[in-house]
Coordinates of C-alpha atoms in Angstrom, one line a residue:
M1 CA 71.0 -138.2 67.2
T2 CA 69.5 -138.6 70.6
V3 CA 66.3 -140.6 71.2
H4 CA 64.8 -139.5 74.5
P5 CA 63.3 -141.9 76.9
I6 CA 59.7 -141.2 75.9
F7 CA 57.4 -144.0 74.9
L8 CA 54.3 -144.7 72.8
S9 CA 52.5 -147.5 74.5
I10 CA 49.5 -149.3 73.2
A11 CA 47.3 -151.1 75.7
L12 CA 44.3 -153.3 75.3
L13 CA 41.4 -151.4 76.8
C14 CA 38.4 -153.2 75.2
S15 CA 36.8 -156.4 76.1
S16 CA 37.2 -157.4 72.4
T17 CA 40.3 -157.0 70.2
A18 CA 38.6 -154.6 67.8
F19 CA 39.6 -150.9 67.7
C20 CA 37.7 -148.0 66.3
D21 CA 39.6 -145.4 64.3
W22 CA 40.8 -142.3 66.2
P23 CA 42.1 -140.4 63.2
Q24 CA 42.6 -136.9 64.7
F25 CA 42.9 -134.8 67.8
Q26 CA 40.1 -135.8 70.2
G27 CA 38.8 -138.6 68.0
P28 CA 36.4 -139.0 65.0
A29 CA 34.2 -136.0 65.8
R30 CA 36.9 -134.0 67.5
D31 CA 34.9 -134.1 70.8
G32 CA 36.7 -136.8 72.8
I33 CA 33.8 -139.3 72.4
S34 CA 34.3 -142.9 71.2
S35 CA 31.5 -144.9 69.5
E36 CA 33.0 -148.2 70.7
R37 CA 31.1 -150.6 72.9
G38 CA 32.3 -153.2 75.4
L39 CA 34.9 -150.9 77.0
A40 CA 36.3 -152.1 80.3
R41 CA 34.5 -150.7 83.3
E42 CA 37.6 -150.9 85.5
W43 CA 41.3 -151.8 85.1
P44 CA 42.3 -155.5 85.5
S45 CA 44.1 -156.1 88.8
K46 CA 47.4 -156.1 87.0
G47 CA 46.5 -153.2 84.7
P48 CA 45.6 -153.2 81.0
K49 CA 47.6 -155.7 78.9
E50 CA 50.4 -153.9 77.1
L51 CA 50.6 -155.0 73.4
W52 CA 53.8 -153.1 72.4
Q53 CA 55.8 -150.0 73.0
T54 CA 58.4 -148.0 71.2
S55 CA 60.7 -145.1 72.0
L56 CA 60.2 -141.6 70.6
G57 CA 61.8 -138.2 70.6
E58 CA 60.3 -135.3 72.7
G59 CA 56.7 -134.3 72.3
F60 CA 53.3 -133.7 73.8
S61 CA 51.2 -134.8 70.8
S62 CA 48.9 -137.7 71.0
P63 CA 48.7 -140.6 68.4
A64 CA 46.1 -140.8 65.6
V65 CA 44.8 -144.3 64.6
Y66 CA 43.5 -145.1 61.2
K67 CA 43.0 -148.5 59.5
D68 CA 45.3 -150.4 61.8
E69 CA 48.0 -147.7 61.5
V70 CA 49.3 -145.4 64.3
Y71 CA 50.6 -142.0 63.4
I72 CA 52.5 -139.7 65.8
L73 CA 54.7 -136.6 65.5
D74 CA 57.8 -136.2 67.7
R75 CA 60.9 -134.0 67.8
L76 CA 64.6 -134.7 67.9
D77 CA 67.2 -132.4 69.6
S78 CA 65.4 -129.2 68.8
K79 CA 66.5 -129.7 65.2
Q80 CA 64.0 -132.0 63.5
D81 CA 60.4 -133.1 63.5
V82 CA 59.6 -136.7 62.7
L83 CA 56.3 -138.2 61.5
R84 CA 56.1 -141.9 62.4
C85 CA 53.7 -144.6 61.3
Y86 CA 53.4 -147.9 63.1
S87 CA 51.4 -151.1 62.8
L88 CA 48.7 -150.9 65.4
K89 CA 48.8 -154.7 65.9
T90 CA 52.6 -155.2 66.2
G91 CA 54.3 -151.8 66.7
E92 CA 56.4 -152.4 63.6
T93 CA 57.6 -149.2 61.9
L94 CA 55.8 -148.9 58.6
W95 CA 57.4 -145.6 57.5
D96 CA 58.6 -142.3 58.8
Y97 CA 59.6 -138.9 57.5
S98 CA 61.9 -136.3 59.2
Y99 CA 62.5 -132.7 58.2
D100 CA 64.8 -130.0 59.5
A101 CA 63.0 -127.6 61.9
P102 CA 65.6 -126.0 64.1
G103 CA 64.5 -123.8 67.1
E104 CA 63.6 -124.0 70.7
V105 CA 60.4 -123.2 72.7
S106 CA 59.5 -123.6 76.4
F107 CA 59.0 -127.3 77.1
N108 CA 60.4 -128.4 73.8
G109 CA 58.8 -131.1 71.7
S110 CA 56.0 -131.7 69.2
R111 CA 52.5 -130.3 70.0
G112 CA 50.1 -131.4 67.2
T113 CA 48.3 -134.6 66.7
P114 CA 48.4 -135.8 63.0
T115 CA 45.1 -135.7 61.1
V116 CA 44.6 -138.7 59.0
T117 CA 42.2 -139.5 56.1
K118 CA 42.0 -142.3 53.5
K119 CA 44.1 -140.2 51.2
Y120 CA 46.1 -137.8 53.3
V121 CA 48.1 -137.2 56.6
F122 CA 48.3 -133.6 57.8
T123 CA 50.8 -132.5 60.5
I124 CA 51.8 -129.2 62.1
G125 CA 55.2 -128.9 63.8
V126 CA 56.1 -126.7 66.7
M127 CA 58.1 -124.3 64.4
G128 CA 55.0 -123.9 62.1
D129 CA 55.8 -126.5 59.5
F130 CA 52.5 -127.6 57.9
Y131 CA 52.8 -130.8 55.8
C132 CA 50.4 -132.8 53.7
F133 CA 51.5 -136.4 53.0
D134 CA 50.0 -138.9 50.5
R135 CA 49.0 -141.7 52.9
N136 CA 49.3 -144.4 50.2
T137 CA 52.6 -143.3 48.5
R138 CA 54.0 -141.9 51.8
K139 CA 55.4 -138.9 49.9
V140 CA 55.0 -135.2 50.6
L141 CA 52.3 -133.5 48.5
W142 CA 52.8 -130.0 49.8
H143 CA 54.4 -128.0 52.6
K144 CA 53.9 -124.6 54.1
N145 CA 55.3 -122.7 57.1
L146 CA 52.7 -120.9 59.2
Q147 CA 55.4 -118.7 60.8
S148 CA 56.9 -117.4 57.5
N149 CA 53.6 -117.2 55.6
F150 CA 51.9 -115.4 58.5
P151 CA 54.6 -113.7 60.6
H152 CA 54.2 -112.9 64.3
E153 CA 55.6 -109.7 65.7
E154 CA 55.8 -111.3 69.1
E155 CA 57.7 -114.5 70.0
L156 CA 55.6 -117.5 70.5
P157 CA 56.9 -119.2 73.7
W158 CA 55.1 -122.5 73.0
G159 CA 55.4 -122.4 69.2
F160 CA 52.5 -123.8 67.1
S161 CA 50.4 -126.0 69.3
Q162 CA 47.5 -127.2 67.3
S163 CA 46.1 -130.0 65.1
P164 CA 44.5 -129.5 61.6
A165 CA 40.8 -129.7 61.2
L166 CA 38.8 -131.0 58.2
Y167 CA 35.7 -129.9 56.4
K168 CA 34.7 -131.4 53.0
D169 CA 37.8 -130.9 50.8
L170 CA 39.3 -128.3 53.1
V171 CA 42.0 -128.5 55.8
I172 CA 41.8 -125.7 58.4
V173 CA 44.6 -124.4 60.5
S174 CA 45.1 -121.3 62.7
P175 CA 48.3 -119.2 62.4
Q176 CA 46.8 -116.6 64.7
S177 CA 49.1 -113.8 63.6
E178 CA 48.4 -110.1 64.0
E179 CA 46.7 -110.1 60.6
V180 CA 45.2 -113.6 60.1
A181 CA 43.6 -116.0 62.6
V182 CA 42.3 -119.0 60.6
V183 CA 43.2 -120.3 57.1
A184 CA 41.5 -122.9 54.9
Y185 CA 43.4 -124.8 52.2
R186 CA 42.4 -127.4 49.6
Q187 CA 43.4 -130.8 51.0
G188 CA 45.0 -132.2 47.8
T189 CA 46.8 -129.1 46.5
G190 CA 47.5 -126.7 49.3
E191 CA 45.6 -123.9 47.5
K192 CA 44.5 -121.3 49.9
V193 CA 40.7 -120.9 49.7
W194 CA 40.1 -118.3 52.4
Q195 CA 41.6 -116.6 55.4
S196 CA 39.9 -114.8 58.3
G197 CA 40.9 -111.5 60.0
S198 CA 42.8 -111.3 63.2
M199 CA 41.4 -112.6 66.5
G200 CA 44.2 -111.2 68.7
E201 CA 47.0 -113.1 70.4
M202 CA 47.7 -116.8 70.0
G203 CA 45.6 -119.0 72.1
Y204 CA 47.5 -122.3 71.5
S205 CA 44.3 -124.1 70.6
S206 CA 43.0 -126.2 67.6
P207 CA 40.1 -125.2 65.3
L208 CA 36.9 -127.2 65.8
V209 CA 34.4 -127.7 62.9
T210 CA 30.8 -128.1 64.3
K211 CA 27.2 -127.1 63.8
I212 CA 25.5 -124.5 65.9
A213 CA 21.9 -123.4 65.3
S214 CA 21.9 -125.3 61.9
S215 CA 25.0 -123.5 60.8
N216 CA 28.2 -125.4 60.0
Q217 CA 31.1 -123.3 61.2
V218 CA 34.7 -123.4 62.6
I219 CA 35.1 -122.4 66.2
M220 CA 38.4 -120.9 67.2
V221 CA 39.7 -119.6 70.6
S222 CA 42.5 -117.0 70.9
K223 CA 43.9 -115.5 74.0
N224 CA 41.0 -113.1 74.6
Q225 CA 38.1 -114.3 72.5
V226 CA 36.2 -117.2 70.9
S227 CA 34.6 -116.8 67.5
G228 CA 32.5 -118.8 65.1
L229 CA 33.6 -118.4 61.5
S230 CA 31.9 -119.2 58.2
L231 CA 33.3 -122.3 56.5
E232 CA 32.5 -120.7 53.1
D233 CA 34.7 -117.6 53.4
G234 CA 36.1 -117.2 56.9
G235 CA 33.7 -114.4 57.8
V236 CA 32.8 -113.9 61.5
L237 CA 29.4 -115.3 62.4
W238 CA 29.7 -114.5 66.1
S239 CA 32.3 -113.6 68.7
Y240 CA 32.5 -113.4 72.5
T241 CA 35.1 -111.6 74.6
G242 CA 33.2 -111.4 77.9
W243 CA 35.4 -113.5 80.2

């Protein structure tokens, strides 16, 4: 097994030692905005203080932080995905889980940031493996494969490059196959609640749950369009193809 020279590095960026949770792609509200105060206005002359670092396999995913735990998905030798959980304070490995996922894509490595809640950890691997872990027992609750469940006629040169989104008791992902664009599952059971129709070719983007004009909806971007979908049944609320 080869561990590639890629590192997860945690640096102290705040004027205090307190950290806010960053439990999913782009943060708490999935918009890249932090509610923290007292952030450093400029780097110290010697740079931010590094607290710890650890080596990883290949990947492009960012870490998620929840309750003093750091979660990240990486990939080993085009054969396995690995979910790792570290102590935020010390970098100690708390637990990890690897599974076989053989296959290669352009610029190999993981793509998706884990999505973490009090109960669950959700991940999507580059070969389409969609996992739900019990955060407390650290065991797999359920697993699906977006490629086999929603086959693509065309090869995906960058695989599955997205991070799961949450709404109430739903977890939302986007296989973006020729038949189905977005799917919602029950978080605890993996039961499929709804699926939308096609939005065209894969856009390699993550679903976003937000409110527009007093309507909660999931926004999804494919190669040629962007659409707002109902969170109740996946129906199309609006769509735009004008670029």
